[in-house]
Amino acid sequence: MTPDGNEPFRLLEAADPGPGRPGRGYRVEIPAGSPLFAGHFPGHPILPGVAQLAMVERALGAPLAAVRSLRLRRPVAPGDALDFLLTPSEDDWTRFEIRRHQEMVSGGAVASGQGEIGGREEGSAPAAGVVDLPVLLPHAPPARFIASVLAVSAEGIVCAAAVPAAHPLAEKGRLPACLGIEAAAQAAAVLEALARREGEAPGPRIGYLVGVREARFAVPSLPAGRPFRVTARRQGSAPPLAVYEIAAGEPGAEWLTGTISTFLPGSGETTRGE
C-alpha cells in the first residue's frame, strides 16, 4: 500500500475457480485511482504489463525465480476487475490465466523461488546520460525507470535505470524483481525512438510489452531507488512487432536475463487488439 493508503490492487481468493478448472482462483480489483496508472501513461492510463506478474507473485506468496512465458493480449484500464487462475504442474511451473469478463487478458507459466534465490547484490550504474530522455519516453514518474543512456548502437542499447522509491509496488524499500523487465522494455522504447529521430514522427510513442520468454531472476527483489544497468538488444523485427534479448546488472553478474516482445502501433494509433 502506498503512503497515502491508496492500494495498487486488491487480491481476493475466489471460493471456486469453476467446474472442471483445477487450481486456485482469484479476483483482482484495480481501483480507478490505482497509483499503478500514475505516469503510465499521462492522458492514456494503461496498467503496466509486469504488474500482472506482481499479482501472480502476491498470490503465490513467494518471489518469482523465472518466467517461462508470458503473453499479454489485452490492455487493462482503470477500474477493471480481473479473474485469474493459478494451476501448479508436476514440472514445478505454475500456469496462470487472467481474464476480464471471460476475455483472455494474459497467460503464461512462472516458477517461484520459495525464498531460496538471492545472494547477489544489484550493482550500481553510472548516471551520466547522452540523450534527453523526456522527449524519448512517454512515461512519467514514478513509472519512468530509465535515467540515462550509457551506450547505443543500431541494434542495442545500454541504460542506467532505477525504480523510484515512490513506486506503488514498493514495500519496506524493496520491489518485485520483475520490474527489471519493465526497465528493459523502456530501454527498448528509447532505442526505437532514437532510430526514428531523423525520420518521420520522431519522439515518444506509446508501445506495449506483449510477451516475455525464459526470464530468470537471480535476486528475489530490488532495492528501491538503487541504480542498475539494463540492456536491450534487438533480435528480430517485423513491424509493429519486435523481439529483444534483455539483461539487468553488471556484465557477468546479471540478475535478470530473458527475451521480450514489444508492439508499437503506427502513428496515431493508441490501442492494441487481436
Coordinates of N, CA and C in Angstrom, one line a residue, residues 51-264:
A51 N 2.9 -5.5 -14.0 CA 2.0 -5.5 -12.7 C 1.3 -6.8 -12.6
Q52 N 0.9 -7.5 -13.8 CA 0.2 -8.7 -13.7 C 1.1 -9.8 -13.1
L53 N 2.5 -9.8 -13.4 CA 3.4 -10.7 -12.8 C 3.5 -10.4 -11.3
A54 N 3.4 -9.2 -10.9 CA 3.4 -8.8 -9.4 C 2.2 -9.4 -8.7
M55 N 1.0 -9.4 -9.4 CA -0.2 -10.0 -8.9 C 0.0 -11.5 -8.7
V56 N 0.6 -12.2 -9.7 CA 0.8 -13.6 -9.6 C 1.8 -13.9 -8.4
E57 N 2.8 -13.1 -8.3 CA 3.8 -13.3 -7.2 C 3.1 -13.1 -5.9
R58 N 2.2 -12.1 -5.8 CA 1.5 -11.9 -4.5 C 0.6 -13.1 -4.2
A59 N 0.0 -13.7 -5.2 CA -0.9 -14.9 -5.0 C -0.1 -16.1 -4.6
L60 N 1.1 -16.3 -5.1 CA 2.0 -17.4 -4.8 C 2.6 -17.3 -3.4
G61 N 2.7 -16.0 -3.0 CA 3.3 -15.8 -1.7 C 4.8 -16.0 -1.6
A62 N 5.5 -16.0 -2.7 CA 6.9 -16.1 -2.8 C 7.5 -15.4 -4.0
P63 N 8.7 -15.0 -4.0 CA 9.3 -14.2 -5.1 C 9.4 -15.1 -6.4
L64 N 9.2 -14.5 -7.5 CA 9.4 -15.2 -8.8 C 10.8 -15.5 -9.0
A65 N 11.2 -16.7 -9.4 CA 12.5 -17.1 -9.8 C 12.6 -17.1 -11.4
A66 N 11.5 -17.3 -12.1 CA 11.6 -17.4 -13.5 C 10.2 -17.2 -14.1
V67 N 10.2 -16.7 -15.3 CA 9.0 -16.6 -16.2 C 9.3 -17.3 -17.4
R68 N 8.7 -18.5 -17.6 CA 9.0 -19.3 -18.8 C 8.3 -18.6 -20.0
S69 N 7.1 -18.2 -19.7 CA 6.4 -17.5 -20.8 C 5.3 -16.5 -20.2
L70 N 5.1 -15.5 -20.9 CA 4.0 -14.5 -20.6 C 3.6 -13.9 -21.9
R71 N 2.3 -14.0 -22.1 CA 1.7 -13.4 -23.3 C 0.6 -12.4 -22.9
L72 N 0.8 -11.2 -23.2 CA -0.1 -10.1 -22.8 C -1.0 -9.8 -24.0
R73 N -2.3 -10.1 -23.9 CA -3.2 -10.0 -25.1 C -4.0 -8.7 -25.1
R74 N -4.4 -8.2 -23.9 CA -5.3 -7.0 -23.9 C -4.8 -6.0 -22.8
P75 N -4.9 -4.7 -23.1 CA -4.5 -3.8 -22.1 C -5.6 -3.7 -21.0
V76 N -5.2 -3.3 -19.8 CA -6.0 -3.3 -18.6 C -6.2 -1.8 -18.2
A77 N -7.4 -1.4 -18.0 CA -7.7 0.1 -17.8 C -8.1 0.3 -16.3
P78 N -8.1 1.6 -15.9 CA -8.5 1.9 -14.5 C -9.9 1.4 -14.2
G79 N -10.1 0.8 -13.1 CA -11.4 0.3 -12.7 C -11.7 -1.1 -13.1
D80 N -10.8 -1.8 -13.9 CA -11.1 -3.1 -14.3 C -11.0 -4.1 -13.2
A81 N -11.8 -5.2 -13.3 CA -11.7 -6.3 -12.3 C -11.3 -7.5 -13.1
L82 N -10.4 -8.3 -12.6 CA -9.8 -9.4 -13.3 C -10.0 -10.7 -12.5
D83 N -10.2 -11.8 -13.2 CA -10.2 -13.1 -12.6 C -9.0 -13.9 -13.1
F84 N -8.3 -14.5 -12.2 CA -7.2 -15.3 -12.7 C -7.1 -16.6 -11.9
L85 N -6.5 -17.6 -12.6 CA -6.4 -19.0 -12.1 C -5.0 -19.4 -12.1
L86 N -4.5 -19.9 -11.0 CA -3.2 -20.5 -10.9 C -3.3 -22.0 -10.8
T87 N -2.5 -22.7 -11.7 CA -2.6 -24.1 -11.8 C -1.2 -24.7 -11.7
P88 N -0.8 -25.2 -10.5 CA 0.5 -25.9 -10.4 C 0.6 -27.1 -11.3
S89 N 1.8 -27.4 -11.8 CA 2.0 -28.6 -12.6 C 3.1 -29.4 -12.0
E90 N 3.3 -30.7 -12.5 CA 4.3 -31.6 -12.0 C 5.7 -31.2 -12.3
D91 N 5.9 -30.3 -13.3 CA 7.2 -29.8 -13.7 C 7.7 -28.6 -12.9
D92 N 7.1 -28.3 -11.8 CA 7.4 -27.2 -10.9 C 7.1 -25.8 -11.5
W93 N 6.4 -25.7 -12.6 CA 6.0 -24.4 -13.1 C 4.5 -24.3 -12.7
T94 N 4.1 -23.0 -12.5 CA 2.7 -22.7 -12.2 C 2.2 -21.9 -13.4
R95 N 1.1 -22.5 -14.0 CA 0.5 -21.8 -15.1 C -0.6 -20.9 -14.6
F96 N -0.8 -19.8 -15.3 CA -1.8 -18.8 -14.9 C -2.6 -18.3 -16.1
E97 N -3.8 -18.0 -15.9 CA -4.7 -17.3 -16.9 C -5.3 -16.1 -16.2
I98 N -5.3 -15.0 -16.9 CA -6.0 -13.8 -16.3 C -7.1 -13.4 -17.4
R99 N -8.3 -13.2 -16.9 CA -9.4 -12.9 -17.8 C -10.2 -11.7 -17.2
R100 N -10.9 -11.0 -18.2 CA -11.8 -9.9 -17.8 C -13.1 -10.2 -18.5
H101 N -14.1 -10.6 -17.8 CA -15.4 -10.9 -18.3 C -15.2 -12.0 -19.4
Q102 N -14.5 -13.1 -19.0 CA -14.2 -14.2 -19.9 C -13.3 -13.9 -21.1
E103 N -12.9 -12.7 -21.2 CA -12.0 -12.4 -22.3 C -10.5 -12.5 -21.8
M104 N -9.7 -13.3 -22.5 CA -8.4 -13.5 -22.1 C -7.6 -12.2 -22.1
V105 N -6.9 -11.9 -21.0 CA -6.1 -10.7 -20.9 C -4.6 -11.2 -21.0
S106 N -4.2 -12.2 -20.3 CA -2.9 -12.7 -20.4 C -2.8 -14.1 -19.8
G107 N -1.7 -14.7 -20.1 CA -1.5 -16.1 -19.6 C 0.0 -16.4 -19.7
G108 N 0.4 -17.5 -18.9 CA 1.8 -17.9 -19.0 C 2.2 -18.9 -18.0
A109 N 3.5 -19.0 -17.7 CA 4.0 -20.0 -16.7 C 5.1 -19.4 -16.0
V110 N 5.1 -19.5 -14.7 CA 6.2 -19.0 -13.8 C 6.6 -20.0 -12.8
A111 N 7.8 -19.8 -12.2 CA 8.3 -20.6 -11.1 C 8.7 -19.6 -10.0
S112 N 8.3 -20.0 -8.8 CA 8.6 -19.2 -7.6 C 9.9 -19.7 -7.0
G113 N 10.6 -18.8 -6.3 CA 11.9 -19.1 -5.7 C 11.7 -19.7 -4.3
Q114 N 10.5 -19.6 -3.7 CA 10.3 -20.0 -2.3 C 11.3 -19.5 -1.4
G115 N 11.8 -18.3 -1.6 CA 12.8 -17.7 -0.7 C 14.2 -18.2 -0.9
E116 N 14.5 -19.0 -1.9 CA 15.8 -19.7 -2.0 C 16.7 -18.9 -2.9
I117 N 16.2 -18.0 -3.7 CA 17.1 -17.3 -4.6 C 17.7 -16.1 -3.9
G118 N 18.7 -15.6 -4.4 CA 19.3 -14.4 -3.8 C 20.8 -14.6 -3.6
G119 N 21.4 -13.8 -2.7 CA 22.8 -13.9 -2.5 C 23.6 -13.1 -3.5
R120 N 22.9 -12.2 -4.2 CA 23.7 -11.4 -5.2 C 23.1 -10.0 -5.0
E121 N 24.0 -9.0 -4.8 CA 23.6 -7.6 -4.7 C 23.5 -7.0 -6.1
E122 N 22.6 -6.1 -6.3 CA 22.4 -5.5 -7.5 C 23.4 -4.3 -7.6
G123 N 24.2 -4.3 -8.6 CA 25.3 -3.3 -8.8 C 24.7 -1.9 -9.2
S124 N 25.5 -0.9 -9.0 CA 25.1 0.4 -9.4 C 25.6 0.7 -10.8
A125 N 25.0 1.7 -11.4 CA 25.4 2.1 -12.7 C 25.7 3.6 -12.8
P126 N 26.6 4.1 -13.6 CA 26.8 5.5 -13.7 C 25.6 6.2 -14.2
A127 N 25.4 7.5 -13.8 CA 24.2 8.2 -14.1 C 24.4 9.2 -15.3
A128 N 25.6 9.2 -15.9 CA 25.8 10.2 -17.0 C 25.0 9.8 -18.2
G129 N 24.3 10.8 -18.8 CA 23.5 10.5 -19.9 C 24.0 11.1 -21.2
V130 N 23.5 10.6 -22.3 CA 24.0 11.1 -23.6 C 22.8 11.6 -24.5
V131 N 21.6 11.5 -24.0 CA 20.4 12.0 -24.7 C 19.4 12.5 -23.8
D132 N 18.5 13.3 -24.3 CA 17.4 13.9 -23.5 C 16.3 12.9 -23.4
L133 N 16.1 12.2 -22.3 CA 15.1 11.2 -22.2 C 13.7 11.7 -22.2
P134 N 13.3 12.8 -21.6 CA 11.9 13.2 -21.6 C 11.3 13.2 -23.0
V135 N 12.1 13.5 -24.0 CA 11.5 13.5 -25.4 C 11.5 12.1 -26.0
L136 N 12.0 11.1 -25.4 CA 12.1 9.8 -26.0 C 11.2 8.8 -25.3
L137 N 10.7 9.0 -24.1 CA 9.8 8.1 -23.4 C 8.5 8.8 -23.1
P138 N 7.4 8.1 -23.3 CA 6.1 8.6 -23.0 C 5.8 8.5 -21.5
H139 N 6.6 7.8 -20.7 CA 6.4 7.6 -19.3 C 6.7 8.8 -18.5
A140 N 6.0 8.9 -17.4 CA 6.3 10.0 -16.4 C 6.5 9.3 -15.0
P141 N 7.2 10.0 -14.1 CA 7.4 9.4 -12.8 C 6.1 9.2 -12.1
P142 N 6.0 8.1 -11.3 CA 7.1 7.2 -10.9 C 7.2 6.0 -11.9
A143 N 6.6 6.0 -13.0 CA 6.6 4.9 -14.0 C 7.8 4.9 -14.9
R144 N 8.6 6.0 -14.9 CA 9.8 6.1 -15.7 C 10.9 5.6 -15.0
F145 N 11.6 4.5 -15.5 CA 12.7 3.9 -14.8 C 14.1 4.3 -15.4
I146 N 14.1 4.6 -16.7 CA 15.4 4.9 -17.4 C 15.8 6.3 -17.0
A147 N 17.1 6.3 -16.5 CA 17.7 7.6 -16.1 C 18.6 8.2 -17.2
S148 N 19.3 7.3 -17.9 CA 20.2 7.8 -18.9 C 20.6 6.7 -19.8
V149 N 21.1 7.1 -21.0 CA 21.7 6.1 -22.0 C 23.2 6.1 -21.8
L150 N 23.7 4.9 -21.6 CA 25.2 4.8 -21.5 C 25.9 4.4 -22.8
A151 N 25.2 3.6 -23.6 CA 25.8 3.3 -24.9 C 24.7 2.9 -25.8
V152 N 24.8 3.1 -27.1 CA 23.8 2.8 -28.1 C 24.4 2.5 -29.4
S153 N 23.8 1.5 -30.1 CA 24.2 1.1 -31.5 C 22.9 0.9 -32.3
A154 N 23.0 0.5 -33.5 CA 21.8 0.3 -34.3 C 20.9 -0.8 -33.8
E155 N 21.6 -1.8 -33.1 CA 20.8 -3.0 -32.7 C 20.7 -3.1 -31.2
G156 N 21.3 -2.3 -30.4 CA 21.3 -2.4 -29.0 C 21.5 -1.2 -28.2
I157 N 21.1 -1.2 -26.9 CA 21.2 0.0 -26.0 C 21.5 -0.5 -24.6
V158 N 22.3 0.3 -23.9 CA 22.7 0.1 -22.5 C 22.2 1.4 -21.8
C159 N 21.5 1.2 -20.7 CA 20.9 2.3 -20.0 C 21.2 2.2 -18.5
A160 N 21.2 3.3 -17.8 CA 21.2 3.3 -16.4 C 19.7 3.5 -16.0
A161 N 19.3 2.7 -15.0 CA 17.8 2.7 -14.6 C 17.7 2.6 -13.1
A162 N 16.6 3.0 -12.6 CA 16.3 2.8 -11.2 C 14.8 2.9 -11.1
V163 N 14.2 2.0 -10.2 CA 12.8 2.1 -9.9 C 12.6 3.0 -8.7
P164 N 11.9 4.1 -8.8 CA 11.8 5.0 -7.7 C 11.2 4.4 -6.4
A165 N 11.7 5.0 -5.3 CA 11.2 4.5 -4.0 C 9.7 4.8 -3.9
A166 N 9.2 5.8 -4.7 CA 7.8 6.1 -4.6 C 6.9 5.2 -5.5
H167 N 7.5 4.2 -6.1 CA 6.7 3.3 -6.9 C 5.7 2.5 -6.1
P168 N 4.4 2.4 -6.6 CA 3.4 1.8 -5.8 C 3.6 0.4 -5.3
L169 N 4.5 -0.4 -6.0 CA 4.7 -1.8 -5.6 C 5.8 -1.9 -4.6
A170 N 6.4 -0.8 -4.2 CA 7.5 -0.8 -3.2 C 6.9 -1.1 -1.8
E171 N 7.6 -2.1 -1.1 CA 7.2 -2.4 0.3 C 8.5 -2.5 1.1
K172 N 8.6 -1.7 2.1 CA 9.7 -1.7 3.0 C 11.0 -1.5 2.3
G173 N 11.0 -0.6 1.3 CA 12.2 -0.3 0.5 C 12.6 -1.4 -0.5
R174 N 11.7 -2.4 -0.8 CA 12.0 -3.4 -1.8 C 11.0 -3.5 -2.8
L175 N 11.3 -4.0 -4.0 CA 10.4 -4.1 -5.1 C 10.5 -5.4 -5.8
P176 N 9.4 -5.9 -6.4 CA 9.5 -7.2 -7.2 C 10.6 -7.1 -8.3
A177 N 11.4 -8.1 -8.4 CA 12.4 -8.2 -9.4 C 11.9 -8.1 -10.8
C178 N 10.6 -8.5 -11.0 CA 10.0 -8.5 -12.3 C 10.0 -7.1 -12.9
L179 N 10.1 -6.0 -12.1 CA 10.1 -4.7 -12.6 C 11.3 -4.4 -13.4
G180 N 12.4 -5.3 -13.3 CA 13.5 -5.2 -14.2 C 13.1 -5.4 -15.7
I181 N 12.0 -6.2 -15.9 CA 11.5 -6.4 -17.3 C 11.0 -5.1 -17.8
E182 N 10.3 -4.4 -17.0 CA 9.7 -3.1 -17.4 C 10.8 -2.1 -17.8
A183 N 11.9 -2.1 -17.0 CA 13.1 -1.2 -17.3 C 13.7 -1.6 -18.6
A184 N 13.8 -2.9 -18.9 CA 14.3 -3.3 -20.2 C 13.4 -2.9 -21.3
A185 N 12.1 -3.0 -21.1 CA 11.1 -2.6 -22.2 C 11.3 -1.1 -22.4
Q186 N 11.5 -0.3 -21.4 CA 11.7 1.1 -21.6 C 13.0 1.4 -22.3
A187 N 14.0 0.6 -22.0 CA 15.3 0.8 -22.8 C 15.1 0.5 -24.3
A188 N 14.3 -0.6 -24.6 CA 13.9 -0.9 -26.0 C 13.2 0.3 -26.6
A189 N 12.3 0.9 -25.8 CA 11.5 2.0 -26.4 C 12.4 3.2 -26.7
V190 N 13.4 3.5 -25.8 CA 14.4 4.5 -26.1 C 15.1 4.2 -27.4
L191 N 15.6 3.0 -27.6 CA 16.3 2.6 -28.8 C 15.4 2.8 -30.0
E192 N 14.1 2.5 -30.0 CA 13.2 2.6 -31.1 C 13.0 4.1 -31.4
A193 N 12.9 4.9 -30.3 CA 12.7 6.4 -30.5 C 14.0 7.0 -31.1
L194 N 15.1 6.6 -30.7 CA 16.4 7.1 -31.3 C 16.5 6.8 -32.8
A195 N 16.0 5.6 -33.2 CA 16.0 5.2 -34.6 C 15.1 6.1 -35.4
R196 N 14.1 6.7 -34.8 CA 13.2 7.5 -35.6 C 13.5 9.0 -35.5
R197 N 14.6 9.3 -34.8 CA 14.9 10.7 -34.6 C 15.0 11.5 -35.9
E198 N 15.6 10.9 -36.9 CA 15.9 11.5 -38.1 C 14.8 11.2 -39.2
G199 N 13.8 10.4 -38.8 CA 12.8 10.1 -39.7 C 11.5 10.8 -39.4
E200 N 10.4 10.1 -39.8 CA 9.0 10.7 -39.7 C 8.6 10.5 -38.2
A201 N 7.9 11.5 -37.7 CA 7.3 11.4 -36.4 C 8.3 11.0 -35.3
P202 N 9.4 11.7 -35.1 CA 10.3 11.4 -34.0 C 9.7 11.6 -32.7
G203 N 10.4 11.1 -31.6 CA 9.9 11.3 -30.3 C 9.1 10.2 -29.7
P204 N 8.5 10.3 -28.5 CA 7.9 9.2 -27.8 C 6.6 8.7 -28.5
R205 N 6.4 7.4 -28.5 CA 5.2 6.8 -29.0 C 4.8 5.7 -28.0
I206 N 3.6 5.6 -27.6 CA 3.2 4.6 -26.6 C 3.2 3.2 -27.3
G207 N 4.0 2.3 -26.7 CA 4.1 0.9 -27.1 C 3.7 0.0 -26.0
Y208 N 3.7 -1.3 -26.3 CA 3.2 -2.3 -25.4 C 4.2 -3.5 -25.3
L209 N 4.4 -3.9 -24.1 CA 5.1 -5.2 -23.8 C 4.0 -6.2 -24.0
V210 N 4.3 -7.2 -25.0 CA 3.3 -8.2 -25.3 C 3.8 -9.6 -25.0
G211 N 5.0 -9.8 -24.7 CA 5.5 -11.1 -24.4 C 6.8 -11.2 -23.6
V212 N 7.0 -12.2 -22.8 CA 8.2 -12.5 -22.1 C 8.5 -14.0 -22.3
R213 N 9.8 -14.3 -22.5 CA 10.2 -15.7 -22.6 C 11.5 -15.9 -21.8
E214 N 11.5 -17.0 -21.1 CA 12.7 -17.5 -20.5 C 13.4 -16.4 -19.7
A215 N 12.7 -15.7 -18.9 CA 13.2 -14.7 -18.0 C 13.6 -15.3 -16.7
R216 N 14.8 -15.0 -16.2 CA 15.4 -15.6 -15.0 C 15.8 -14.5 -14.0
F217 N 15.5 -14.7 -12.7 CA 15.8 -13.7 -11.7 C 16.8 -14.3 -10.8
A218 N 18.0 -13.7 -10.6 CA 19.0 -14.2 -9.6 C 18.8 -13.5 -8.3
V219 N 17.9 -12.6 -8.1 CA 17.6 -11.9 -6.9 C 16.1 -12.0 -6.6
P220 N 15.7 -12.1 -5.3 CA 14.2 -12.1 -5.0 C 13.5 -10.8 -5.1
S221 N 14.3 -9.7 -5.0 CA 13.7 -8.4 -5.0 C 14.8 -7.3 -5.3
L222 N 14.3 -6.1 -5.5 CA 15.2 -5.0 -5.8 C 15.1 -3.9 -4.7
P223 N 16.3 -3.3 -4.4 CA 16.2 -2.1 -3.5 C 15.7 -0.9 -4.2
A224 N 14.6 -0.3 -3.7 CA 14.0 0.8 -4.3 C 15.0 2.0 -4.4
G225 N 15.0 2.6 -5.6 CA 15.9 3.8 -5.8 C 17.3 3.5 -6.2
R226 N 17.8 2.3 -6.1 CA 19.2 2.0 -6.4 C 19.4 1.8 -7.9
P227 N 20.3 2.5 -8.5 CA 20.5 2.4 -10.0 C 21.1 1.1 -10.4
F228 N 20.7 0.7 -11.6 CA 21.3 -0.6 -12.1 C 21.4 -0.4 -13.7
R229 N 22.2 -1.3 -14.2 CA 22.5 -1.3 -15.7 C 21.5 -2.2 -16.3
V230 N 20.9 -1.8 -17.4 CA 19.9 -2.6 -18.2 C 20.2 -2.5 -19.7
T231 N 20.1 -3.6 -20.4 CA 20.4 -3.7 -21.8 C 19.2 -4.3 -22.5
A232 N 19.1 -3.9 -23.8 CA 18.1 -4.5 -24.7 C 18.8 -4.5 -26.1
R233 N 18.8 -5.8 -26.6 CA 19.4 -6.0 -27.9 C 18.4 -6.6 -28.9
R234 N 18.2 -5.9 -30.0 CA 17.2 -6.4 -30.9 C 17.6 -7.7 -31.6
Q235 N 16.7 -8.7 -31.5 CA 16.9 -10.0 -32.1 C 16.1 -10.2 -33.4
G236 N 15.1 -9.4 -33.6 CA 14.3 -9.5 -34.8 C 13.2 -8.5 -34.8
S237 N 12.8 -8.1 -36.0 CA 11.8 -7.1 -36.1 C 10.9 -7.3 -37.3
A238 N 9.6 -7.3 -37.1 CA 8.6 -7.3 -38.2 C 7.5 -6.4 -37.8
P239 N 7.7 -5.0 -38.0 CA 6.8 -4.0 -37.5 C 5.4 -4.4 -37.8
P240 N 4.5 -4.3 -36.7 CA 4.8 -3.5 -35.5 C 5.4 -4.3 -34.3
L241 N 5.8 -5.5 -34.6 CA 6.4 -6.3 -33.5 C 7.9 -6.3 -33.5
A242 N 8.5 -6.4 -32.4 CA 10.0 -6.5 -32.3 C 10.3 -7.4 -31.1
V243 N 11.5 -8.1 -31.2 CA 11.9 -9.0 -30.2 C 13.3 -8.6 -29.7
Y244 N 13.5 -8.5 -28.4 CA 14.7 -8.1 -27.8 C 15.3 -9.1 -26.7
E245 N 16.6 -9.3 -26.8 CA 17.2 -10.0 -25.7 C 17.6 -9.0 -24.6
I246 N 17.2 -9.3 -23.3 CA 17.4 -8.3 -22.3 C 18.3 -8.8 -21.2
A247 N 18.8 -7.9 -20.4 CA 19.6 -8.2 -19.2 C 19.6 -7.0 -18.3
A248 N 19.8 -7.3 -17.0 CA 19.9 -6.2 -16.0 C 21.0 -6.7 -15.0
G249 N 21.9 -5.7 -14.7 CA 23.0 -6.0 -13.8 C 24.3 -5.8 -14.6
E250 N 25.4 -5.9 -13.8 CA 26.7 -5.7 -14.5 C 27.1 -6.9 -15.3
P251 N 27.8 -6.7 -16.4 CA 28.2 -7.8 -17.3 C 28.9 -8.9 -16.5
G252 N 28.4 -10.1 -16.6 CA 29.0 -11.3 -15.9 C 28.3 -11.5 -14.6
A253 N 27.5 -10.5 -14.1 CA 26.8 -10.7 -12.8 C 25.4 -10.2 -13.0
E254 N 24.7 -10.6 -14.1 CA 23.4 -10.1 -14.4 C 22.4 -10.8 -13.4
W255 N 21.5 -10.0 -12.9 CA 20.4 -10.6 -12.0 C 19.1 -10.8 -12.8
L256 N 19.0 -10.4 -14.0 CA 17.9 -10.7 -14.9 C 18.4 -10.9 -16.3
T257 N 17.9 -12.0 -16.9 CA 18.1 -12.3 -18.3 C 16.8 -12.8 -18.9
G258 N 16.7 -12.7 -20.2 CA 15.5 -13.2 -20.9 C 15.3 -12.5 -22.2
T259 N 14.1 -12.7 -22.7 CA 13.7 -12.2 -24.0 C 12.3 -11.5 -23.9
I260 N 12.1 -10.4 -24.5 CA 10.8 -9.7 -24.5 C 10.3 -9.5 -26.0
S261 N 9.0 -9.3 -26.1 CA 8.4 -8.9 -27.4 C 7.6 -7.6 -27.2
T262 N 7.7 -6.7 -28.1 CA 7.0 -5.4 -28.0 C 6.1 -5.2 -29.2
F263 N 5.1 -4.4 -29.0 CA 4.2 -4.0 -30.1 C 4.2 -2.5 -30.1
L264 N 4.5 -1.9 -31.3 CA 4.5 -0.4 -31.4 C 3.4 -0.1 -32.5

